[in-house]
Coordinates of C-alpha atoms in Angstrom, one line a residue:
M867 CA 2.4 -43.9 -2.3
T868 CA 5.5 -45.5 -4.5
V869 CA 8.5 -47.0 -3.3
F870 CA 10.4 -43.5 -4.0
G871 CA 7.8 -42.2 -2.8
D872 CA 8.0 -43.4 0.4
R873 CA 12.0 -42.7 0.5
V874 CA 11.3 -38.9 -0.2
L875 CA 9.1 -39.0 3.4
R876 CA 11.6 -40.9 4.5
E877 CA 14.8 -38.8 4.0
L878 CA 13.4 -35.3 3.6
S879 CA 11.3 -36.0 7.1
D880 CA 15.0 -34.8 8.2
P881 CA 15.3 -31.2 8.4
G882 CA 19.2 -31.5 8.1
T883 CA 18.5 -33.3 4.6
L884 CA 16.4 -30.8 3.4
G885 CA 18.3 -27.9 4.5
T886 CA 21.3 -29.6 2.3
L887 CA 19.6 -30.1 -0.7
L888 CA 18.5 -26.7 -0.8
L889 CA 22.0 -25.0 0.0
P890 CA 24.6 -27.8 -0.6
S891 CA 27.3 -24.9 -0.6
A892 CA 27.4 -21.4 0.0
D893 CA 27.7 -20.8 -4.2
A894 CA 24.6 -22.7 -5.0
D895 CA 22.1 -20.9 -3.9
G896 CA 19.9 -20.6 -7.0
K897 CA 17.1 -23.0 -5.1
V898 CA 16.7 -21.2 -2.4
R899 CA 16.4 -17.7 -4.6
T900 CA 13.8 -19.1 -6.7
M901 CA 12.1 -19.9 -3.4
L902 CA 12.2 -16.5 -1.6
G903 CA 11.1 -15.0 -5.8
A904 CA 8.1 -17.0 -5.2
T905 CA 7.2 -16.0 -1.9
Y906 CA 8.0 -12.3 -1.8
D907 CA 8.2 -9.4 -4.0
L908 CA 12.0 -8.3 -4.3
T909 CA 11.8 -5.3 -6.2
A910 CA 13.3 -2.8 -3.7
V911 CA 15.7 -5.7 -2.5
R912 CA 19.0 -6.6 -3.9
I913 CA 19.5 -10.2 -2.7
D914 CA 23.7 -10.5 -2.5
G915 CA 24.2 -13.8 -1.0
V916 CA 22.2 -16.4 0.7
S917 CA 24.3 -17.2 4.1
A918 CA 22.3 -19.7 5.8
V919 CA 19.0 -22.1 5.1
Q920 CA 17.3 -23.3 8.4
V921 CA 14.8 -25.9 8.3
R922 CA 12.8 -25.4 11.6
D923 CA 9.6 -27.9 10.9
V924 CA 8.5 -31.0 8.6
A925 CA 5.4 -32.1 8.0
L926 CA 4.5 -35.0 6.0
E927 CA 0.9 -35.7 3.8
R928 CA -0.8 -32.0 5.0
P929 CA -3.8 -31.7 2.8
V930 CA -4.8 -28.4 0.9
F931 CA -8.4 -27.9 0.9
R932 CA -9.8 -26.0 -2.5
A933 CA -12.2 -23.1 -2.0
G934 CA -15.1 -23.4 -3.9
R935 CA -17.9 -20.6 -4.3
Q936 CA -21.9 -21.1 -3.6
D937 CA -24.6 -18.5 -4.7
G938 CA -27.9 -18.8 -3.9
S939 CA -31.0 -17.3 -3.3
W940 CA -34.1 -16.9 -1.1
S941 CA -37.4 -15.4 -1.7
Q942 CA -41.1 -15.0 -0.4
L943 CA -44.6 -13.7 -1.4
V944 CA -45.8 -13.4 1.7
P945 CA -46.7 -11.1 3.3
A946 CA -44.7 -9.0 1.1
Y947 CA -42.6 -9.5 -1.9
T948 CA -38.9 -10.0 -0.9
R949 CA -35.7 -11.5 -2.1
T950 CA -32.3 -11.9 -0.8
E951 CA -29.1 -13.3 -2.6
V952 CA -26.6 -15.1 -0.8
S953 CA -22.8 -16.2 -2.0
F954 CA -20.2 -17.6 0.3
T955 CA -16.9 -19.4 -0.4
V956 CA -16.6 -23.1 1.6
P957 CA -13.5 -25.6 1.2
S958 CA -14.1 -28.7 -0.3
P959 CA -13.3 -31.1 2.2
A960 CA -13.9 -34.1 0.1
D961 CA -11.4 -33.3 -2.9
P962 CA -8.4 -31.9 -0.6
L963 CA -5.0 -31.8 -2.7
W964 CA -1.9 -33.8 -0.7
V965 CA 1.4 -31.9 -0.1
D966 CA 3.9 -34.5 0.3
V967 CA 6.1 -32.3 2.5
L968 CA 5.3 -29.2 4.0
A969 CA 8.9 -27.3 5.6
E970 CA 8.7 -23.7 7.4
I971 CA 12.3 -22.7 6.6
D972 CA 14.3 -19.3 7.8
V973 CA 16.2 -18.1 4.8
T974 CA 19.2 -15.5 6.4
V975 CA 20.5 -13.4 3.2
V976 CA 22.9 -10.5 2.7
A977 CA 20.9 -7.7 0.9
E978 CA 21.0 -4.2 -0.1
V979 CA 17.5 -2.8 0.2
D980 CA 16.2 0.7 -1.9
P981 CA 16.2 3.0 1.2
S982 CA 13.0 4.7 -0.7
G983 CA 11.3 7.2 0.4
A984 CA 11.6 10.9 0.6
E985 CA 14.4 13.0 2.2
S986 CA 12.6 16.6 1.4
V987 CA 9.6 17.5 0.3
L988 CA 9.3 21.1 -1.5
S989 CA 6.0 22.7 -2.6
K990 CA 5.9 26.6 -4.2
G991 CA 3.5 28.0 -6.5
F992 CA 4.2 29.1 -10.3
D993 CA 2.9 31.9 -11.9
T994 CA 5.4 33.9 -13.0
F995 CA 5.5 32.4 -16.3
T996 CA 5.5 34.9 -19.4
T997 CA 4.8 32.7 -22.4
L998 CA 3.2 29.5 -23.1
D999 CA 7.0 27.9 -24.1
E1000 CA 7.7 28.4 -20.6
F1001 CA 5.1 26.9 -19.3
R1002 CA 5.5 24.1 -21.3
A1003 CA 8.9 23.7 -20.5
R1004 CA 8.1 23.5 -16.3
F1005 CA 5.3 21.2 -16.9
T1006 CA 6.8 18.6 -19.8
F1007 CA 4.6 15.6 -18.6
L1008 CA 1.3 17.4 -19.9
D1009 CA -0.2 18.3 -23.2
L1010 CA -0.1 21.5 -23.1
D1011 CA -2.0 22.0 -26.8
A1012 CA -4.7 19.5 -25.5
F1013 CA -5.3 21.3 -22.0
L1014 CA -5.5 24.4 -23.5
A1015 CA -8.4 23.2 -25.9
E1016 CA -10.1 21.4 -23.4
H1017 CA -10.5 24.6 -21.0
H1018 CA -10.9 27.2 -24.0
I1019 CA -7.9 29.1 -23.2
S1020 CA -5.9 30.8 -26.0
T1021 CA -3.5 33.5 -24.5
V1022 CA -1.0 33.1 -21.7
E1023 CA -2.6 35.3 -19.5
E1024 CA -6.1 33.2 -19.6
L1025 CA -3.8 30.2 -18.7
R1026 CA -2.1 32.3 -15.7
D1027 CA -5.6 33.4 -14.7
A1028 CA -7.5 30.0 -14.9
F1029 CA -5.8 27.6 -12.1
D1030 CA -3.3 28.0 -9.3
Y1031 CA -0.3 26.1 -10.6
V1032 CA 2.1 24.1 -7.7
V1033 CA 5.6 22.5 -8.3
T1034 CA 7.0 19.9 -6.3
E1035 CA 10.4 18.8 -5.8
I1036 CA 10.9 15.7 -4.1
Q1037 CA 14.7 14.9 -3.2
L1038 CA 15.1 11.2 -2.4
R1039 CA 16.9 9.7 0.3
T1040 CA 20.3 8.8 -1.0
P1041 CA 21.5 5.0 -0.5
T1042 CA 24.8 4.2 2.1
T1043 CA 27.6 2.6 0.6
F1044 CA 26.8 -1.6 0.7
H1045 CA 29.0 -3.5 2.9
A1046 CA 28.3 -7.0 2.7
D1047 CA 29.9 -7.6 6.4
D1048 CA 27.7 -4.7 7.8
P1049 CA 25.3 -7.0 10.5
A1050 CA 22.7 -4.3 9.0
N1051 CA 22.3 -5.8 5.7
T1052 CA 21.6 -9.4 7.7
H1053 CA 18.1 -10.5 7.3
T1054 CA 16.1 -13.7 7.9
L1055 CA 13.0 -14.2 5.9
P1056 CA 10.6 -17.2 6.7
V1057 CA 9.5 -19.4 3.7
T1058 CA 6.5 -22.2 3.7
L1059 CA 8.0 -24.4 1.0
A1060 CA 5.4 -27.0 -0.5
A1061 CA 6.8 -29.9 -2.0
V1062 CA 4.6 -32.7 -3.8
V1063 CA 6.6 -36.0 -5.3
S1064 CA 6.6 -36.4 -9.1
D1065 CA 7.4 -40.3 -9.4
P1066 CA 7.4 -41.1 -12.6
F1067 CA 8.9 -37.8 -13.1
D1068 CA 7.0 -35.7 -15.6
L1069 CA 7.6 -32.0 -16.4
T1070 CA 3.8 -31.3 -17.2
A1071 CA 2.6 -33.3 -14.2
G1072 CA 4.8 -31.9 -11.8
L1073 CA 3.8 -28.2 -13.0
R1074 CA 0.4 -29.2 -12.8
A1075 CA 0.8 -30.2 -9.1
T1076 CA 2.5 -27.1 -7.8
R1077 CA -0.2 -25.1 -9.8
L1078 CA -2.7 -26.2 -7.7
V1079 CA -1.3 -26.1 -4.6
R1080 CA -0.2 -22.6 -5.0
E1081 CA -4.4 -21.8 -6.5
A1082 CA -5.5 -23.7 -3.3
A1083 CA -3.3 -21.4 -0.9
T1084 CA -4.4 -18.0 -2.1
T1085 CA -6.2 -17.6 0.5
L1086 CA -3.8 -18.1 3.4
T1087 CA -1.2 -15.3 4.4
G1088 CA 2.5 -15.9 4.5
A1089 CA 4.5 -14.5 7.5
V1090 CA 6.1 -10.9 6.6
P1091 CA 9.4 -10.5 7.5
A1092 CA 10.9 -7.6 10.2
G1093 CA 13.6 -4.8 9.0
I1094 CA 13.0 -5.5 5.1
P1095 CA 10.4 -3.4 2.6
T1096 CA 8.8 -6.3 1.2
E1097 CA 5.5 -8.0 0.7
V1098 CA 4.3 -11.8 0.8
T1099 CA 2.9 -12.3 -2.7
A1100 CA 1.6 -16.0 -1.8
A1101 CA 1.6 -18.5 1.9
Y1102 CA 3.5 -21.3 0.2
A1103 CA 6.6 -21.4 -2.5
T1104 CA 6.1 -24.5 -4.0
A1105 CA 8.7 -27.3 -5.1
V1106 CA 8.9 -30.9 -6.9
V1107 CA 10.9 -33.7 -6.0
A1108 CA 12.0 -36.5 -8.3
A1109 CA 14.5 -39.3 -8.9
A1110 CA 17.7 -37.8 -10.5
D1111 CA 18.2 -41.2 -12.8
G1112 CA 18.7 -40.7 -16.2
L1113 CA 17.5 -36.5 -16.1
D1114 CA 19.4 -33.7 -17.4
T1115 CA 18.5 -32.0 -14.1
A1116 CA 20.4 -28.6 -14.9
D1117 CA 17.7 -28.2 -17.6
I1118 CA 14.6 -29.1 -15.7
E1119 CA 16.2 -27.0 -12.9
R1120 CA 16.3 -24.0 -15.4
L1121 CA 12.7 -24.6 -16.9
Y1122 CA 11.1 -25.2 -13.5
A1123 CA 12.6 -21.8 -11.6
T1124 CA 11.8 -19.6 -14.6
E1125 CA 8.2 -21.0 -13.5
G1126 CA 9.0 -20.2 -9.9
V1127 CA 9.1 -23.9 -8.8
V1128 CA 12.2 -25.8 -7.2
T1129 CA 13.2 -28.9 -8.1
L1130 CA 14.6 -31.4 -5.4
F1131 CA 16.7 -34.7 -7.1
L1132 CA 17.0 -37.3 -5.1
S1133 CA 19.2 -40.4 -6.4
T1134 CA 17.2 -43.6 -6.3
D1135 CA 20.6 -46.0 -5.4

């Protein structure tokens, strides 16, 4: 570990310091949004704002073991020929990846949630059509000409007698008006952040290190938050910690954010 790496461990072992780096102010929540986007599927959730970040626990230098697949077979000839194929996945304890800082974080957000689901479902038969054009207008998603050719149907009477047709009308739930100050719109999302130190800083090395950590953690499962319709897509969000001196930190942060990686910069002064 370099001198800078030692400093990272000392400073980021303090939950308060790490929390300040992630959310320095109420209007600077880009890093937190990157973390959430890397951990959850938020297609049904619109985050209006991040109100708090609480770092619950920080662990230093945690190994993550990559899993490898091994295949084999066993056979015998006596008394009768048999053959068995075996495959299993095992960790590689001799070659761990090291997560320099592993933090358990609770992120409090104000979010608008898609209500999803159906208010009502009504299904009814459709057998009163008298022309092919009437049928075509009711089932616009169907290629009627191909359907008729496939089933050897040439008249509207044959079409009506060939099958039973059902039309289902679904009324989706209507979202209520969103109010940011409504306590029902405040949610807590748990995130595990795995950070690696890059010293000296290198764009490629930083991205490769975080990619390896994410791949090694694919067999792990993250915590699922209650009360919000989202799925966990990764057990870890990842971050790169680098010395800020002489770097265009804004450009680097934007680049890494597009790859779902958080950047944390510390000064060497």
